[in-house]
Amino acid sequence: MTKRQFPHGRRLGRHDFSGDPVEIARQLIGATLLVDGVGGRIVEVEAYDQSEPGSHCYPGPTPRNLAMFGPPGHAYVYINYGIHFCLNFVCGKKGHGCGVLIRALEPTHNLKRIRERRGMDNDRLLCAGPGRVGQALGITMDHYGLALYQSPFSVYAPANPTEIEVITGPRIGLKKAADLPWRFGLAGSRYLSRKF
DNA sequence: AAGTAGATGTTCT
DNA sequence: GAACATCTACTTA
């Protein structure tokens, strides 16, 4: 009998997000993210923390960033350039602002729906960038603050965490704290937003 | 392949 | 007003 290759490991719970955002960002590479059953494998993320000026939570709690000061394991959604809905996983401990921006997915679940939402057939570009991920998954402000371990979200650990090669680099699009190497990606993936 | 401009609206100075 | 954790379409090579 042949060994069954499962697409992913166990479902992540709230405790999986309570920790250092840089460490969690690294571990999220290769995980699977679904919203209402639509999504794919996480191939690129960035970490953000209250302690550095590149982060939205650097100034402390505001109406916009409040979710990042709430419990870990919830969604922080922001609108970028007036157009794009970008999704973050809130990490750390309640009261300390930090999170992980989901920058790119390898689409694996319900490609049909993703292509519809994105209005294109080029699989490589469906989820290659935070704005594209938001559109592909149908993210809106309705998702702000929702738990990642409950419907409509589901996040699954990688099936084979030891075989995943993670590459690191500076975060994209920042003028402040642009030197921190807090961008992480799946080595060799063709679904990255940009080369490392 | 690489560069530029325009879209579009909330937040910050 | 300016900046902004970006994307697309269009230009130039």
PDB file of C-alpha atoms (C1' of nucleotides) in Angstrom:
ATOM      1  CA  MET A   1       0.000   0.000   0.000  1.00  0.00           C
ATOM      2  CA  THR A   2       1.264   3.421  -0.913  1.00  0.00           C
ATOM      3  CA  LYS A   3       1.917   6.100   1.622  1.00  0.00           C
ATOM      4  CA  ARG A   4      -0.606   8.916   1.472  1.00  0.00           C
ATOM      5  CA  GLN A   5       0.978  12.346   1.072  1.00  0.00           C
ATOM      6  CA  PHE A   6      -1.182  14.804   2.997  1.00  0.00           C
ATOM      7  CA  PRO A   7      -1.260  18.342   1.697  1.00  0.00           C
ATOM      8  CA  HIS A   8      -0.648  19.847   5.100  1.00  0.00           C
ATOM      9  CA  GLY A   9      -0.224  19.217   8.815  1.00  0.00           C
ATOM     10  CA  ARG A  10      -2.371  20.071  11.814  1.00  0.00           C
ATOM     11  CA  ARG A  11      -4.566  23.117  12.040  1.00  0.00           C
ATOM     12  CA  LEU A  12      -2.990  25.995  13.965  1.00  0.00           C
ATOM     13  CA  GLY A  13      -4.663  27.267  17.134  1.00  0.00           C
ATOM     14  CA  ARG A  14      -4.431  30.506  19.053  1.00  0.00           C
ATOM     15  CA  HIS A  15      -1.276  29.525  20.966  1.00  0.00           C
ATOM     16  CA  ASP A  16       0.619  29.042  17.721  1.00  0.00           C
ATOM     17  CA  PHE A  17       0.624  32.805  17.188  1.00  0.00           C
ATOM     18  CA  SER A  18       1.754  33.899  20.650  1.00  0.00           C
ATOM     19  CA  GLY A  19       5.452  34.459  20.246  1.00  0.00           C
ATOM     20  CA  ASP A  20       8.127  36.479  18.510  1.00  0.00           C
ATOM     21  CA  PRO A  21       6.742  37.651  15.142  1.00  0.00           C
ATOM     22  CA  VAL A  22      10.075  37.066  13.419  1.00  0.00           C
ATOM     23  CA  GLU A  23      10.156  33.462  14.594  1.00  0.00           C
ATOM     24  CA  ILE A  24       6.511  32.875  13.687  1.00  0.00           C
ATOM     25  CA  ALA A  25       6.981  34.483  10.278  1.00  0.00           C
ATOM     26  CA  ARG A  26       9.741  31.988   9.543  1.00  0.00           C
ATOM     27  CA  GLN A  27       7.599  29.075  10.643  1.00  0.00           C
ATOM     28  CA  LEU A  28       4.647  30.183   8.530  1.00  0.00           C
ATOM     29  CA  ILE A  29       6.543  29.566   5.291  1.00  0.00           C
ATOM     30  CA  GLY A  30       5.033  26.410   3.802  1.00  0.00           C
ATOM     31  CA  ALA A  31       1.865  26.631   5.889  1.00  0.00           C
ATOM     32  CA  THR A  32      -1.533  26.611   4.187  1.00  0.00           C
ATOM     33  CA  LEU A  33      -3.940  29.554   4.510  1.00  0.00           C
ATOM     34  CA  LEU A  34      -7.586  29.255   3.511  1.00  0.00           C
ATOM     35  CA  VAL A  35     -10.479  31.706   3.720  1.00  0.00           C
ATOM     36  CA  ASP A  36     -13.811  29.973   3.121  1.00  0.00           C
ATOM     37  CA  GLY A  37     -11.838  27.104   1.616  1.00  0.00           C
ATOM     38  CA  VAL A  38     -10.002  29.309  -0.877  1.00  0.00           C
ATOM     39  CA  GLY A  39      -6.257  29.902  -0.717  1.00  0.00           C
ATOM     40  CA  GLY A  40      -2.937  28.142  -0.830  1.00  0.00           C
ATOM     41  CA  ARG A  41       0.520  27.620   0.534  1.00  0.00           C
ATOM     42  CA  ILE A  42       2.222  30.589   2.162  1.00  0.00           C
ATOM     43  CA  VAL A  43       5.461  31.309   0.289  1.00  0.00           C
ATOM     44  CA  GLU A  44       6.303  34.851   1.449  1.00  0.00           C
ATOM     45  CA  VAL A  45       5.736  36.866   4.641  1.00  0.00           C
ATOM     46  CA  GLU A  46       7.166  39.818   6.551  1.00  0.00           C
ATOM     47  CA  ALA A  47       7.388  40.408  10.307  1.00  0.00           C
ATOM     48  CA  TYR A  48       6.489  43.729  11.943  1.00  0.00           C
ATOM     49  CA  ASP A  49       6.956  44.808  15.558  1.00  0.00           C
ATOM     50  CA  GLN A  50       6.046  47.748  17.752  1.00  0.00           C
ATOM     51  CA  SER A  51       9.725  48.240  18.558  1.00  0.00           C
ATOM     52  CA  GLU A  52      10.705  49.301  15.014  1.00  0.00           C
ATOM     53  CA  PRO A  53       9.463  52.285  12.972  1.00  0.00           C
ATOM     54  CA  GLY A  54       8.582  50.239   9.883  1.00  0.00           C
ATOM     55  CA  SER A  55       5.524  48.889  11.676  1.00  0.00           C
ATOM     56  CA  HIS A  56       2.040  50.369  11.776  1.00  0.00           C
ATOM     57  CA  CYS A  57       1.999  49.767  15.527  1.00  0.00           C
ATOM     58  CA  TYR A  58       5.169  51.762  16.226  1.00  0.00           C
ATOM     59  CA  PRO A  59       3.159  54.808  17.418  1.00  0.00           C
ATOM     60  CA  GLY A  60       1.168  52.675  19.893  1.00  0.00           C
ATOM     61  CA  PRO A  61      -2.523  51.772  19.719  1.00  0.00           C
ATOM     62  CA  THR A  62      -4.686  53.795  17.295  1.00  0.00           C
ATOM     63  CA  PRO A  63      -8.119  53.044  15.796  1.00  0.00           C
ATOM     64  CA  ARG A  64      -6.465  51.672  12.689  1.00  0.00           C
ATOM     65  CA  ASN A  65      -3.956  49.303  14.292  1.00  0.00           C
ATOM     66  CA  LEU A  66      -5.972  48.265  17.352  1.00  0.00           C
ATOM     67  CA  ALA A  67      -6.223  44.623  16.287  1.00  0.00           C
ATOM     68  CA  MET A  68      -2.449  44.272  16.577  1.00  0.00           C
ATOM     69  CA  PHE A  69      -2.682  45.139  20.268  1.00  0.00           C
ATOM     70  CA  GLY A  70      -5.432  42.579  20.824  1.00  0.00           C
ATOM     71  CA  PRO A  71      -5.016  38.835  21.312  1.00  0.00           C
ATOM     72  CA  PRO A  72      -2.651  36.966  18.988  1.00  0.00           C
ATOM     73  CA  GLY A  73      -4.111  34.652  16.377  1.00  0.00           C
ATOM     74  CA  HIS A  74      -6.442  37.263  14.935  1.00  0.00           C
ATOM     75  CA  ALA A  75      -6.456  39.172  11.656  1.00  0.00           C
ATOM     76  CA  TYR A  76      -5.161  42.694  11.191  1.00  0.00           C
ATOM     77  CA  VAL A  77      -6.410  44.114   7.878  1.00  0.00           C
ATOM     78  CA  TYR A  78      -5.379  47.475   6.457  1.00  0.00           C
ATOM     79  CA  ILE A  79      -6.050  49.325   3.235  1.00  0.00           C
ATOM     80  CA  ASN A  80      -2.910  50.103   1.303  1.00  0.00           C
ATOM     81  CA  TYR A  81      -2.693  52.971  -1.218  1.00  0.00           C
ATOM     82  CA  GLY A  82      -6.442  53.361  -0.942  1.00  0.00           C
ATOM     83  CA  ILE A  83      -7.024  50.245  -3.013  1.00  0.00           C
ATOM     84  CA  HIS A  84      -5.607  47.038  -1.588  1.00  0.00           C
ATOM     85  CA  PHE A  85      -6.719  45.023   1.431  1.00  0.00           C
ATOM     86  CA  CYS A  86      -3.676  43.488   3.092  1.00  0.00           C
ATOM     87  CA  LEU A  87      -3.856  40.646   5.621  1.00  0.00           C
ATOM     88  CA  ASN A  88      -1.676  40.236   8.711  1.00  0.00           C
ATOM     89  CA  PHE A  89      -1.595  37.591  11.426  1.00  0.00           C
ATOM     90  CA  VAL A  90      -1.468  39.216  14.857  1.00  0.00           C
ATOM     91  CA  CYS A  91       1.318  37.660  16.946  1.00  0.00           C
ATOM     92  CA  GLY A  92       3.011  38.214  20.287  1.00  0.00           C
ATOM     93  CA  LYS A  93       1.145  38.805  23.500  1.00  0.00           C
ATOM     94  CA  LYS A  94      -1.950  40.861  24.063  1.00  0.00           C
ATOM     95  CA  GLY A  95      -0.985  44.484  24.552  1.00  0.00           C
ATOM     96  CA  HIS A  96       2.237  44.278  22.528  1.00  0.00           C
ATOM     97  CA  GLY A  97       1.776  45.261  18.895  1.00  0.00           C
ATOM     98  CA  CYS A  98       3.232  42.942  16.279  1.00  0.00           C
ATOM     99  CA  GLY A  99       2.190  40.814  13.357  1.00  0.00           C
ATOM    100  CA  VAL A 100       3.068  39.014  10.158  1.00  0.00           C
ATOM    101  CA  LEU A 101       2.072  40.326   6.730  1.00  0.00           C
ATOM    102  CA  ILE A 102       1.038  37.634   4.248  1.00  0.00           C
ATOM    103  CA  ARG A 103       2.804  38.663   1.054  1.00  0.00           C
ATOM    104  CA  ALA A 104       2.383  35.745  -1.324  1.00  0.00           C
ATOM    105  CA  LEU A 105       0.728  32.348  -1.716  1.00  0.00           C
ATOM    106  CA  GLU A 106       1.104  29.445  -4.066  1.00  0.00           C
ATOM    107  CA  PRO A 107      -2.588  29.019  -4.932  1.00  0.00           C
ATOM    108  CA  THR A 108      -3.730  25.445  -4.289  1.00  0.00           C
ATOM    109  CA  HIS A 109      -7.378  25.521  -3.178  1.00  0.00           C
ATOM    110  CA  ASN A 110     -10.257  26.609  -5.441  1.00  0.00           C
ATOM    111  CA  LEU A 111      -8.189  28.135  -8.234  1.00  0.00           C
ATOM    112  CA  LYS A 112     -11.375  28.773 -10.157  1.00  0.00           C
ATOM    113  CA  ARG A 113     -12.643  31.203  -7.537  1.00  0.00           C
ATOM    114  CA  ILE A 114      -9.247  32.889  -7.272  1.00  0.00           C
ATOM    115  CA  ARG A 115      -9.000  33.403 -11.023  1.00  0.00           C
ATOM    116  CA  GLU A 116     -12.500  34.888 -11.016  1.00  0.00           C
ATOM    117  CA  ARG A 117     -11.704  37.335  -8.259  1.00  0.00           C
ATOM    118  CA  ARG A 118      -8.392  38.322  -9.784  1.00  0.00           C
ATOM    119  CA  GLY A 119      -9.717  38.521 -13.322  1.00  0.00           C
ATOM    120  CA  MET A 120      -6.721  36.703 -14.767  1.00  0.00           C
ATOM    121  CA  ASP A 121      -5.449  33.251 -15.684  1.00  0.00           C
ATOM    122  CA  ASN A 122      -1.742  33.687 -14.971  1.00  0.00           C
ATOM    123  CA  ASP A 123      -1.337  31.430 -11.930  1.00  0.00           C
ATOM    124  CA  ARG A 124       2.058  32.860 -11.079  1.00  0.00           C
ATOM    125  CA  LEU A 125       0.549  36.311 -10.466  1.00  0.00           C
ATOM    126  CA  LEU A 126      -2.673  35.306  -8.731  1.00  0.00           C
ATOM    127  CA  CYS A 127      -1.337  35.756  -5.177  1.00  0.00           C
ATOM    128  CA  ALA A 128       2.154  37.243  -5.702  1.00  0.00           C
ATOM    129  CA  GLY A 129       1.962  40.321  -3.461  1.00  0.00           C
ATOM    130  CA  PRO A 130      -0.029  41.434  -0.417  1.00  0.00           C
ATOM    131  CA  GLY A 131      -2.680  43.289  -2.427  1.00  0.00           C
ATOM    132  CA  ARG A 132      -3.125  40.325  -4.737  1.00  0.00           C
ATOM    133  CA  VAL A 133      -3.461  37.952  -1.786  1.00  0.00           C
ATOM    134  CA  GLY A 134      -6.167  40.185  -0.347  1.00  0.00           C
ATOM    135  CA  GLN A 135      -8.115  40.226  -3.576  1.00  0.00           C
ATOM    136  CA  ALA A 136      -7.651  36.493  -4.214  1.00  0.00           C
ATOM    137  CA  LEU A 137      -8.963  35.586  -0.758  1.00  0.00           C
ATOM    138  CA  GLY A 138     -11.756  38.153  -0.794  1.00  0.00           C
ATOM    139  CA  ILE A 139     -10.370  40.013   2.230  1.00  0.00           C
ATOM    140  CA  THR A 140     -12.285  43.126   3.345  1.00  0.00           C
ATOM    141  CA  MET A 141     -12.575  45.148   6.530  1.00  0.00           C
ATOM    142  CA  ASP A 142     -15.254  42.638   7.589  1.00  0.00           C
ATOM    143  CA  HIS A 143     -12.326  40.339   8.410  1.00  0.00           C
ATOM    144  CA  TYR A 144     -10.697  42.903  10.717  1.00  0.00           C
ATOM    145  CA  GLY A 145     -10.013  41.338  14.118  1.00  0.00           C
ATOM    146  CA  LEU A 146     -11.460  37.913  13.291  1.00  0.00           C
ATOM    147  CA  ALA A 147      -9.804  34.815  14.771  1.00  0.00           C
ATOM    148  CA  LEU A 148      -7.556  32.874  12.427  1.00  0.00           C
ATOM    149  CA  TYR A 149      -8.383  29.543  14.100  1.00  0.00           C
ATOM    150  CA  GLN A 150     -12.119  29.782  13.330  1.00  0.00           C
ATOM    151  CA  SER A 151     -14.303  30.041  10.243  1.00  0.00           C
ATOM    152  CA  PRO A 152     -13.902  31.576   7.720  1.00  0.00           C
ATOM    153  CA  PHE A 153     -10.144  31.293   8.328  1.00  0.00           C
ATOM    154  CA  SER A 154      -8.092  28.141   8.599  1.00  0.00           C
ATOM    155  CA  VAL A 155      -4.323  27.867   8.824  1.00  0.00           C
ATOM    156  CA  TYR A 156      -2.478  24.535   8.652  1.00  0.00           C
ATOM    157  CA  ALA A 157       1.114  23.758   9.555  1.00  0.00           C
ATOM    158  CA  PRO A 158       3.390  22.524   6.766  1.00  0.00           C
ATOM    159  CA  ALA A 159       3.242  18.790   6.111  1.00  0.00           C
ATOM    160  CA  ASN A 160       7.043  18.436   6.122  1.00  0.00           C
ATOM    161  CA  PRO A 161       8.505  21.332   8.140  1.00  0.00           C
ATOM    162  CA  THR A 162      12.046  19.939   8.150  1.00  0.00           C
ATOM    163  CA  GLU A 163      12.257  19.896   4.355  1.00  0.00           C
ATOM    164  CA  ILE A 164      11.372  23.557   3.884  1.00  0.00           C
ATOM    165  CA  GLU A 165      14.206  25.900   2.908  1.00  0.00           C
ATOM    166  CA  VAL A 166      13.525  29.477   3.980  1.00  0.00           C
ATOM    167  CA  ILE A 167      15.302  32.487   2.502  1.00  0.00           C
ATOM    168  CA  THR A 168      15.572  35.899   4.146  1.00  0.00           C
ATOM    169  CA  GLY A 169      15.886  39.502   3.008  1.00  0.00           C
ATOM    170  CA  PRO A 170      14.932  43.097   3.705  1.00  0.00           C
ATOM    171  CA  ARG A 171      11.239  44.020   3.685  1.00  0.00           C
ATOM    172  CA  ILE A 172       9.736  45.550   0.576  1.00  0.00           C
ATOM    173  CA  GLY A 173       8.411  49.050   0.080  1.00  0.00           C
ATOM    174  CA  LEU A 174       9.634  50.535   3.377  1.00  0.00           C
ATOM    175  CA  LYS A 175      11.607  53.701   3.920  1.00  0.00           C
ATOM    176  CA  LYS A 176      11.858  53.263   7.685  1.00  0.00           C
ATOM    177  CA  ALA A 177      13.743  50.309   9.207  1.00  0.00           C
ATOM    178  CA  ALA A 178      14.446  49.201   5.645  1.00  0.00           C
ATOM    179  CA  ASP A 179      17.576  47.332   6.720  1.00  0.00           C
ATOM    180  CA  LEU A 180      15.911  44.722   8.948  1.00  0.00           C
ATOM    181  CA  PRO A 181      16.000  41.273   7.270  1.00  0.00           C
ATOM    182  CA  TRP A 182      12.449  40.417   8.253  1.00  0.00           C
ATOM    183  CA  ARG A 183      11.161  39.191   4.905  1.00  0.00           C
ATOM    184  CA  PHE A 184      10.967  35.410   4.546  1.00  0.00           C
ATOM    185  CA  GLY A 185      10.310  33.264   1.520  1.00  0.00           C
ATOM    186  CA  LEU A 186      10.176  29.705   0.275  1.00  0.00           C
ATOM    187  CA  ALA A 187      13.407  29.029  -1.612  1.00  0.00           C
ATOM    188  CA  GLY A 188      12.888  28.418  -5.306  1.00  0.00           C
ATOM    189  CA  SER A 189       9.175  29.240  -5.352  1.00  0.00           C
ATOM    190  CA  ARG A 190       7.900  30.837  -8.539  1.00  0.00           C
ATOM    191  CA  TYR A 191       5.021  32.482  -6.662  1.00  0.00           C
ATOM    192  CA  LEU A 192       7.052  35.119  -4.804  1.00  0.00           C
ATOM    193  CA  SER A 193       6.134  38.791  -5.203  1.00  0.00           C
ATOM    194  CA  ARG A 194       9.754  39.566  -6.124  1.00  0.00           C
ATOM    195  CA  LYS A 195      13.136  37.888  -6.137  1.00  0.00           C
ATOM    196  CA  PHE A 196      15.100  37.920  -2.900  1.00  0.00           C
TER     197      PHE A 196
ATOM    198  C1'  DA B   1      13.354  43.364 -19.232  1.00  0.00           C
ATOM    199  C1'  DA B   2      13.000  47.517 -17.113  1.00  0.00           C
ATOM    200  C1'  DG B   3      11.084  51.881 -16.101  1.00  0.00           C
ATOM    201  C1'  DT B   4       7.224  55.229 -15.280  1.00  0.00           C
ATOM    202  C1'  DA B   5       2.576  57.088 -14.308  1.00  0.00           C
ATOM    203  C1'  DG B   6      -1.916  56.853 -12.569  1.00  0.00           C
ATOM    204  C1'  DA B   7      -5.317  54.927  -9.546  1.00  0.00           C
ATOM    205  C1'  DT B   8      -7.468  55.706  -5.024  1.00  0.00           C
ATOM    206  C1'  DG B   9      -8.567  56.785   0.092  1.00  0.00           C
ATOM    207  C1'  DT B  10      -7.008  56.645   4.914  1.00  0.00           C
ATOM    208  C1'  DT B  11      -3.610  58.283   8.081  1.00  0.00           C
ATOM    209  C1'  DC B  12      -0.234  61.362   9.532  1.00  0.00           C
ATOM    210  C1'  DT B  13       2.240  66.065   9.865  1.00  0.00           C
TER     211       DT B  13
ATOM    212  C1'  DG C   1      -1.059  68.468   1.866  1.00  0.00           C
ATOM    213  C1'  DA C   2       2.150  64.448   1.831  1.00  0.00           C
ATOM    214  C1'  DA C   3       2.959  59.801   2.604  1.00  0.00           C
ATOM    215  C1'  DC C   4       1.652  55.226   2.185  1.00  0.00           C
ATOM    216  C1'  DA C   5       3.873  47.467   4.176  1.00  0.00           C
ATOM    217  C1'  DT C   6       0.829  48.326  -3.975  1.00  0.00           C
ATOM    218  C1'  DC C   7      -0.857  46.926  -8.680  1.00  0.00           C
ATOM    219  C1'  DT C   8      -1.674  47.517 -13.551  1.00  0.00           C
ATOM    220  C1'  DA C   9      -1.068  49.272 -18.038  1.00  0.00           C
ATOM    221  C1'  DC C  10       1.707  51.377 -20.897  1.00  0.00           C
ATOM    222  C1'  DT C  11       6.027  52.875 -22.680  1.00  0.00           C
ATOM    223  C1'  DT C  12      10.900  52.235 -24.170  1.00  0.00           C
ATOM    224  C1'  DA C  13      14.521  48.873 -25.471  1.00  0.00           C
TER     225       DA C  13
END
